[in-house]
Amino acid sequence: MTLYCIDNDFQYELEGLLRLFMPDEKIIVLKDVCQEPNAPYAIARYDKKNCRVFATLNKDGCERELTKTLNNNDGESDAERKLAGALFLLLCEEFSFRPKWGILTGVRPGKLINSLRKSLGEKAAEDYLTNELLVSPEKTRLAFEVARTQERILASSCRESFSLYISIPFCPSRCTYCSFVSHSISSPAIIKSIPEYVDLMCREIALTGKAARENKLRLESIYWGGGTPTVLEPLLLRKVFEAISQSFDLSTLRELTVEAGRPDTITKEKLLVLNEYGVSRLSINPQSFNDDVLKAIGRHHTSSQTVLAYKLAREAGFNNINADLIAALPGQTHESFEKSVKAAVDMGFDSITIHTLAKKRSSALGTETALFAEKTVLTAKMLKTAETLLRKASYRPYYLYRQSKASGNYENVGWAKEEKECLYNIFMMEECHSVLAVGAGAVTKLKDPSSGYIERVNNFKYPYEYISRFDEILMRKNRISEFYGTYFIKGEN
Ligand code: SF4
């Protein structure tokens, strides 16, 4: 399809909208109309002088147009929103499908919602979402419920706070939908490289801790992710914990999460180490309780291993355990998804995160069409079922984000019982403070609390680069103090 953007620069937004309905179609963006006969097209025209926008769509030889009038004081962003809204309505009609998130783009709806709540107030902000951004009433309610829960948690975080992210980019096998930089430990070369990786990462932790102390930062949460951190043997887990406790002041720490994502990596011995070093939240991720589905997505564990790992963790004294589940997995039926949610609820997980499958280019599943009408309907049904079961069992939504290429353009939602919300998930998703990150693939985000400005410092993606170019990683850590020297408060509160 060709998208003609006439007298406007809104192509980024509008192209994204077309992709929502046609994820696999090649979209060419042009500034002048020079149509080929019979080729499908969309035209987005902004008539600034007469305060009007025009959206035109021609998919199968039938041209339709929608016009909107702007108010006198409307600016470029209002024109863009109204043009996107008009094009969205034409696309909904053409495809007989209305995405629930309307024209709201971006992975973090919470940030926009919080700023709307501040500037417009609760009711007007809700109306803006449904009337202007065309978000469905149910998703609007969900997003605002999340925002209200987060407000309470974010209010308890101070200006100097930060989180620490530890990246362990290794897994027992690679899930077919995985788009992370994680390496399967089925390769002997990878297994061999892990001790050296851990040694170097401990040096990076020491340098990061020094920067945090020099800048008087307060560590509020630690999150071990990756990857599957519990692939590390007890000795290596201990080494990393020791490096953390020697490098950081842990007296202000409120939460320490370790992703024990694969149940088949969890042993009694490892749990003892995690307990000894104060891990307060564990994430054991079944993804599904259907063994055929697990096999189809490349996970080499069974649902009974999840049950066993969960029991071991409870016996070891963990009182905050999360489960991740995914909707719309290959081979998954509504019934098998419902059974998985019921199983997680019945087992008594403290929080359950419901993801919607996203088919990324870098995953083995590839990007095959995410938006077949029946798939979209099925995903919606699964999410509704999950919500009903979770609400009935007293879980409440506390964080929400969206991924591109998610089935039906749906969302991922963290549901938690009271006081069991993951602080790190909220801090990271709302970008409320700096995240100092170590390890391969880790991205440090430095935030100036006064202006909101965020600077990213990337580590090398792959463990082999991380190891071979480690000196460069250490050099990049200097940026933490430079940043705080330029922007920060230094004792101000
Ligand atoms: S467990 Fe997570 S990081 Fe590891 S392969 Fe699967 S999706 Fe990727």
XYZ file of C-alpha atoms and ligand atoms in Angstrom:
501
model
C 0.000 0.000 0.000
C 1.119 3.543 -0.666
C 0.635 6.186 2.001
C 0.570 9.734 0.678
C 1.254 12.312 3.352
C 0.261 15.619 1.818
C 1.293 18.838 3.578
C 2.201 17.029 6.758
C 4.993 15.033 8.395
C 2.777 12.563 10.217
C 4.033 9.513 8.342
C 5.515 7.764 11.377
C 2.223 7.711 13.250
C 0.111 6.952 10.193
C 2.357 4.195 8.901
C 2.141 2.557 12.345
C -1.627 2.702 12.094
C -1.650 0.997 8.698
C 0.646 -1.726 10.077
C -1.845 -2.407 12.814
C -4.294 -3.615 10.190
C -1.789 -4.894 7.619
C 1.221 -6.172 9.574
C 2.798 -7.964 6.624
C 2.111 -5.457 3.880
C 4.869 -3.312 2.436
C 4.018 0.353 2.934
C 5.567 3.015 0.736
C 5.368 6.600 1.965
C 5.257 9.423 -0.604
C 4.752 13.154 -0.360
C 3.016 13.699 -3.720
C 0.100 11.798 -5.136
C 1.184 9.923 -8.257
C -1.109 6.931 -8.242
C -0.639 3.740 -10.126
C -3.914 2.436 -11.463
C -5.581 -0.149 -9.190
C -2.891 0.077 -6.486
C -4.260 0.378 -2.935
C -3.541 3.672 -1.219
C -4.224 5.908 1.737
C -4.042 9.683 1.532
C -3.556 11.867 4.606
C -3.950 15.558 3.816
C -3.625 18.507 6.184
C -5.232 21.739 5.014
C -3.820 24.089 7.609
C -5.280 27.244 6.069
C -8.850 25.992 6.242
C -8.371 24.029 9.484
C -9.274 20.647 8.031
C -7.776 17.199 7.696
C -8.744 14.591 5.111
C -8.172 10.839 5.264
C -8.814 8.765 2.158
C -8.592 4.996 1.809
C -8.752 2.858 -1.286
C -8.115 -0.825 -0.687
C -10.171 -2.718 -3.250
C -11.011 -0.125 -5.829
C -13.566 1.663 -3.633
C -12.403 5.064 -2.387
C -13.745 6.441 0.875
C -12.906 9.715 2.589
C -13.392 11.162 6.054
C -12.930 14.846 6.836
C -12.429 16.466 10.212
C -12.515 20.107 11.147
C -9.909 21.516 13.507
C -10.491 24.109 16.171
C -8.855 27.508 15.694
C -6.315 26.925 18.452
C -5.449 23.350 17.398
C -1.760 22.762 16.728
C 0.170 20.211 14.686
C -0.280 17.443 17.246
C -4.067 17.935 17.247
C -4.071 17.799 13.461
C -2.006 14.609 13.580
C -4.337 13.021 16.140
C -7.466 13.938 14.170
C -5.995 12.707 10.916
C -4.948 9.433 12.572
C -8.439 9.114 14.078
C -10.091 9.579 10.685
C -7.791 7.058 9.010
C -8.338 4.627 11.901
C -12.128 4.732 11.429
C -11.778 4.086 7.698
C -9.482 1.139 8.377
C -11.861 -0.301 10.999
C -14.653 -0.202 8.444
C -12.494 -1.715 5.723
C -11.215 -4.595 7.893
C -14.359 -5.050 10.031
C -12.135 -4.978 13.083
C -11.618 -2.310 15.732
C -8.341 -2.519 17.719
C -9.140 -1.912 21.377
C -6.303 0.540 21.931
C -7.521 2.864 19.154
C -4.807 5.212 17.891
C -2.860 5.055 21.144
C 0.644 4.009 20.210
C 3.752 3.427 22.312
C 4.690 0.762 24.814
C 3.994 2.803 27.934
C 0.394 4.068 28.002
C 0.857 4.767 31.727
C 3.144 7.733 31.118
C 0.621 9.469 28.878
C -2.273 8.640 31.196
C -0.478 10.048 34.216
C 0.278 13.298 32.450
C -3.348 13.553 31.211
C -4.652 12.922 34.732
C -2.442 15.706 36.041
C -3.390 18.230 33.383
C -7.090 17.400 32.817
C -8.265 15.582 35.920
C -9.549 12.019 36.140
C -12.845 12.213 34.262
C -11.692 14.482 31.420
C -8.581 12.333 30.967
C -10.732 9.203 30.645
C -12.965 10.977 28.126
C -9.905 12.064 26.150
C -8.741 8.471 25.886
C -12.067 7.133 24.636
C -13.206 10.074 22.496
C -9.963 11.425 21.070
C -7.647 8.408 21.066
C -10.521 6.006 20.377
C -9.481 3.558 23.101
C -12.298 1.178 24.052
C -14.048 1.904 27.386
C -12.818 -1.422 28.866
C -9.155 -0.716 28.059
C -9.551 2.847 29.327
C -10.857 1.528 32.641
C -8.014 -1.002 32.843
C -5.341 1.608 32.109
C -6.727 4.029 34.710
C -6.998 1.327 37.352
C -3.309 0.521 36.766
C -2.392 4.219 36.933
C -4.139 4.634 40.298
C -2.345 1.627 41.822
C 0.988 2.850 40.534
C 0.419 6.338 41.884
C 0.526 4.992 45.447
C 3.732 3.044 44.803
C 5.510 5.783 42.869
C 4.720 8.320 45.595
C 6.859 6.342 48.030
C 9.962 6.562 45.823
C 12.438 9.425 46.396
C 14.431 11.572 43.935
C 17.786 9.904 44.517
C 16.444 6.389 44.167
C 17.536 3.983 41.463
C 17.228 0.330 40.494
C 19.938 -2.149 39.623
C 19.465 -4.607 36.770
C 21.611 -7.730 36.511
C 21.616 -9.444 33.108
C 22.252 -13.189 32.897
C 21.649 -13.857 29.198
C 21.649 -17.651 29.286
C 18.768 -20.134 29.164
C 18.433 -23.934 29.106
C 17.042 -23.726 25.536
C 15.686 -20.944 23.356
C 11.929 -20.405 23.294
C 10.638 -20.088 19.746
C 9.060 -16.696 20.470
C 12.167 -15.280 22.206
C 13.523 -11.987 20.886
C 15.942 -11.389 23.770
C 19.688 -11.784 23.558
C 19.699 -15.081 25.365
C 21.987 -17.996 24.607
C 21.114 -21.624 25.058
C 23.449 -23.419 27.440
C 23.080 -26.513 25.294
C 26.266 -25.288 23.568
C 29.485 -26.391 25.365
C 31.214 -23.151 24.296
C 28.510 -21.104 26.021
C 28.702 -23.168 29.215
C 32.475 -22.714 29.220
C 32.167 -18.944 28.913
C 29.808 -18.482 31.881
C 32.394 -18.359 34.737
C 34.444 -15.724 32.880
C 31.263 -13.774 32.133
C 30.334 -13.810 35.818
C 33.827 -12.703 36.896
C 33.765 -9.738 34.539
C 30.219 -8.822 35.500
C 31.268 -8.754 39.160
C 33.909 -6.167 38.187
C 31.242 -4.126 36.430
C 29.037 -4.388 39.523
C 31.897 -3.055 41.678
C 32.423 -0.058 39.394
C 28.687 0.634 39.188
C 28.410 0.488 42.990
C 31.273 2.982 43.311
C 29.491 5.415 40.959
C 26.237 5.006 42.932
C 27.997 5.746 46.236
C 29.896 8.749 44.863
C 26.648 10.259 43.633
C 24.730 9.507 46.845
C 22.123 7.393 45.067
C 19.734 5.187 47.026
C 19.214 1.653 45.805
C 15.525 0.822 45.871
C 15.140 -2.362 43.845
C 17.298 -5.041 42.253
C 16.123 -7.197 39.376
C 17.981 -10.205 37.992
C 16.742 -10.945 34.478
C 18.068 -12.014 31.135
C 17.825 -14.886 30.304
C 17.282 -17.202 33.164
C 19.542 -16.202 36.084
C 18.961 -19.532 37.835
C 20.972 -21.337 35.150
C 23.957 -20.211 37.257
C 25.259 -22.832 39.631
C 25.073 -22.003 43.388
C 28.734 -20.999 43.517
C 28.318 -18.447 40.733
C 25.031 -17.133 42.151
C 26.838 -16.598 45.446
C 29.696 -14.791 43.698
C 27.324 -12.266 42.111
C 25.401 -11.708 45.371
C 28.688 -11.123 47.199
C 29.754 -8.582 44.574
C 26.436 -6.772 44.985
C 26.532 -6.675 48.785
C 30.153 -5.493 48.828
C 29.533 -2.771 46.243
C 26.159 -1.265 47.177
C 24.558 0.115 50.290
C 21.588 -2.233 50.654
C 20.027 -0.481 53.645
C 17.459 1.302 51.426
C 16.625 -1.747 49.311
C 12.882 -2.503 49.170
C 12.786 -5.387 46.717
C 15.125 -7.996 45.259
C 13.678 -10.047 42.401
C 15.296 -12.993 40.677
C 13.808 -14.404 37.493
C 13.874 -18.152 37.899
C 12.028 -18.262 34.599
C 12.572 -21.904 33.768
C 11.283 -24.299 36.421
C 13.869 -26.885 35.291
C 16.700 -24.659 36.554
C 15.399 -24.470 40.121
C 16.974 -26.650 42.810
C 16.801 -26.676 46.583
C 20.449 -25.664 46.784
C 19.982 -22.609 44.559
C 16.883 -21.550 46.478
C 18.894 -21.656 49.697
C 21.454 -19.272 48.199
C 18.708 -16.890 46.992
C 17.137 -16.950 50.415
C 20.428 -16.374 52.196
C 21.024 -13.190 50.173
C 17.567 -11.753 50.807
C 15.732 -12.373 47.541
C 12.233 -11.108 48.268
C 10.486 -11.933 45.003
C 10.870 -14.908 42.706
C 9.496 -15.324 39.218
C 8.824 -18.904 38.130
C 7.407 -18.768 34.646
C 5.298 -21.650 33.410
C 4.094 -19.710 30.300
C 1.566 -22.537 29.908
C 0.506 -25.570 31.917
C -0.085 -27.547 28.738
C 2.852 -29.850 27.965
C 2.141 -29.960 24.218
C 2.206 -26.177 24.046
C 5.445 -26.082 26.076
C 7.019 -28.500 23.625
C 5.790 -26.463 20.663
C 7.464 -23.305 21.989
C 10.817 -24.984 22.598
C 10.738 -25.240 26.373
C 12.154 -28.468 27.697
C 10.223 -28.641 30.932
C 6.798 -29.954 31.851
C 3.982 -28.440 33.863
C 4.681 -30.880 36.718
C 8.205 -29.430 36.970
C 6.608 -26.001 37.466
C 4.467 -27.404 40.275
C 7.513 -28.989 41.892
C 9.649 -25.823 41.594
C 6.816 -23.786 43.119
C 6.543 -26.202 46.069
C 10.295 -26.093 46.631
C 10.237 -22.294 46.617
C 7.372 -22.150 49.124
C 9.137 -24.680 51.354
C 12.272 -22.538 51.164
C 10.213 -19.646 52.573
C 9.519 -17.452 49.531
C 6.312 -15.511 50.085
C 6.184 -13.489 46.871
C 6.217 -15.663 43.746
C 5.171 -14.546 40.289
C 4.059 -16.639 37.308
C 4.237 -15.460 33.702
C 1.672 -16.865 31.279
C 1.305 -16.161 27.570
C -1.910 -15.914 25.566
C -2.090 -16.831 21.864
C 0.828 -19.285 21.863
C 1.113 -21.674 18.902
C -1.214 -24.629 19.299
C -2.983 -23.053 22.261
C -6.766 -23.247 22.493
C -8.978 -21.087 24.653
C -9.584 -24.114 26.857
C -5.894 -24.854 27.420
C -5.162 -21.186 28.185
C -8.056 -21.056 30.643
C -6.731 -24.207 32.347
C -3.301 -22.595 32.647
C -4.694 -19.475 34.314
C -6.811 -21.614 36.645
C -3.774 -23.745 37.540
C -1.685 -20.659 38.408
C -4.537 -19.196 40.479
C -5.198 -22.483 42.292
C -1.513 -22.925 43.106
C -1.634 -19.560 44.836
C 0.962 -17.491 42.952
C 1.159 -14.019 44.481
C 1.215 -12.321 41.112
C 0.418 -13.519 37.611
C 1.561 -11.653 34.529
C -0.473 -12.251 31.403
C 1.479 -11.596 28.228
C 0.107 -11.560 24.719
C 2.326 -13.353 22.226
C 4.343 -10.917 20.109
C 5.948 -12.277 16.981
C 9.237 -10.465 16.559
C 11.530 -10.695 13.574
C 14.448 -11.895 15.721
C 12.494 -14.853 17.121
C 12.332 -18.313 15.580
C 8.576 -17.870 15.104
C 9.237 -14.847 12.912
C 6.697 -12.177 12.200
C 3.997 -14.237 10.548
C 0.766 -12.310 10.548
C -0.376 -11.294 13.974
C -3.716 -9.953 12.998
C -5.865 -12.660 11.466
C -9.385 -11.779 12.451
C -10.070 -15.115 14.160
C -6.740 -14.992 16.016
C -7.609 -11.536 17.266
C -11.008 -12.685 18.476
C -9.432 -15.676 20.225
C -6.778 -13.528 21.919
C -9.456 -11.112 23.127
C -11.466 -14.018 24.532
C -8.405 -15.405 26.334
C -7.574 -12.051 27.909
C -11.162 -11.558 29.028
C -11.219 -15.032 30.597
C -7.929 -14.329 32.395
C -9.237 -11.035 33.716
C -12.428 -12.627 35.033
C -10.574 -15.467 36.777
C -7.926 -13.178 38.237
C -10.349 -10.559 39.545
C -12.447 -13.303 41.135
C -9.343 -14.524 42.959
C -8.495 -10.983 44.233
C -5.684 -10.151 41.822
C -5.627 -6.522 40.654
C -3.847 -5.040 37.616
C -0.764 -3.030 38.591
C 1.346 -2.657 35.489
C 0.650 -2.645 31.824
C 2.676 -2.339 28.680
C 2.345 -3.037 25.013
C 4.661 -4.618 22.491
C 4.717 -4.114 18.769
C 3.523 -7.161 16.811
C 1.459 -8.409 19.738
C -1.422 -10.618 18.677
C -4.386 -8.308 18.022
C -2.338 -5.356 19.288
C -3.266 -6.376 22.817
C -1.366 -5.650 26.012
C 0.658 -7.367 28.741
C -0.710 -6.916 32.242
C 0.791 -7.685 35.627
C -1.864 -8.815 38.130
C -1.000 -9.003 41.816
C -2.566 -9.656 45.166
C -2.489 -6.769 47.617
C 1.042 -5.566 48.445
C 2.567 -8.139 46.058
C 3.142 -5.773 43.143
C 6.636 -5.807 41.652
C 8.191 -2.403 42.321
C 10.884 -2.803 39.684
C 8.310 -3.488 36.947
C 6.572 -0.226 37.794
C 9.770 1.831 38.146
C 11.136 0.516 34.887
C 7.943 0.818 32.885
C 7.100 4.302 34.135
C 10.761 5.378 33.827
C 10.490 7.118 37.177
C 14.152 6.815 38.122
C 17.554 5.676 36.852
C 18.238 2.023 36.178
C 21.907 1.096 36.417
C 22.317 -2.096 34.432
C 25.161 -4.596 34.236
C 25.934 -7.537 31.984
C 25.549 -8.303 28.284
C 22.544 -6.743 26.612
C 21.926 -4.486 29.601
C 20.890 -0.875 29.042
C 21.555 1.717 31.731
C 18.972 4.504 31.787
C 20.046 7.678 33.536
C 17.200 9.977 34.480
C 17.365 13.600 35.487
C 14.523 13.897 38.005
C 14.103 17.630 37.403
C 13.598 17.695 33.647
C 12.688 14.048 33.053
C 15.497 13.781 30.509
C 16.684 10.196 30.030
C 20.033 9.120 28.629
C 20.743 5.520 27.638
C 24.112 3.787 27.903
C 24.169 0.416 26.136
C 26.353 -2.523 27.008
C 27.368 -4.888 24.242
C 24.539 -7.207 23.317
C 26.211 -10.598 23.171
C 28.255 -12.324 25.910
C 31.229 -12.891 23.555
C 31.439 -9.152 22.806
C 30.952 -8.337 26.455
C 33.892 -10.559 27.343
C 36.227 -9.559 24.518
C 35.574 -5.802 24.775
C 35.114 -5.566 28.512
C 37.462 -2.570 28.896
C 35.054 -0.535 26.783
C 32.192 -1.540 29.090
C 34.147 -0.212 32.064
C 34.855 3.050 30.222
C 31.143 3.503 29.541
C 30.440 3.300 33.263
C 32.175 6.692 33.648
C 29.094 8.197 32.077
C 27.127 7.638 35.310
C 29.146 10.168 37.300
C 29.436 12.555 34.357
C 25.649 12.502 34.020
C 24.955 13.088 37.679
C 27.644 15.769 37.769
C 25.774 17.650 35.041
C 22.177 17.099 35.999
C 21.717 16.035 39.464
C 20.732 17.335 42.801
C 23.679 16.370 44.980
C 21.993 16.307 48.375
C 18.956 18.373 47.353
C 15.667 16.665 48.237
S 13.177 -18.115 28.947
Fe 12.911 -15.989 28.283
S 14.952 -15.250 27.742
Fe 15.049 -17.507 27.869
S 14.750 -18.182 25.758
Fe 12.724 -18.188 26.752
S 11.861 -16.144 26.319
Fe 14.066 -16.059 25.882
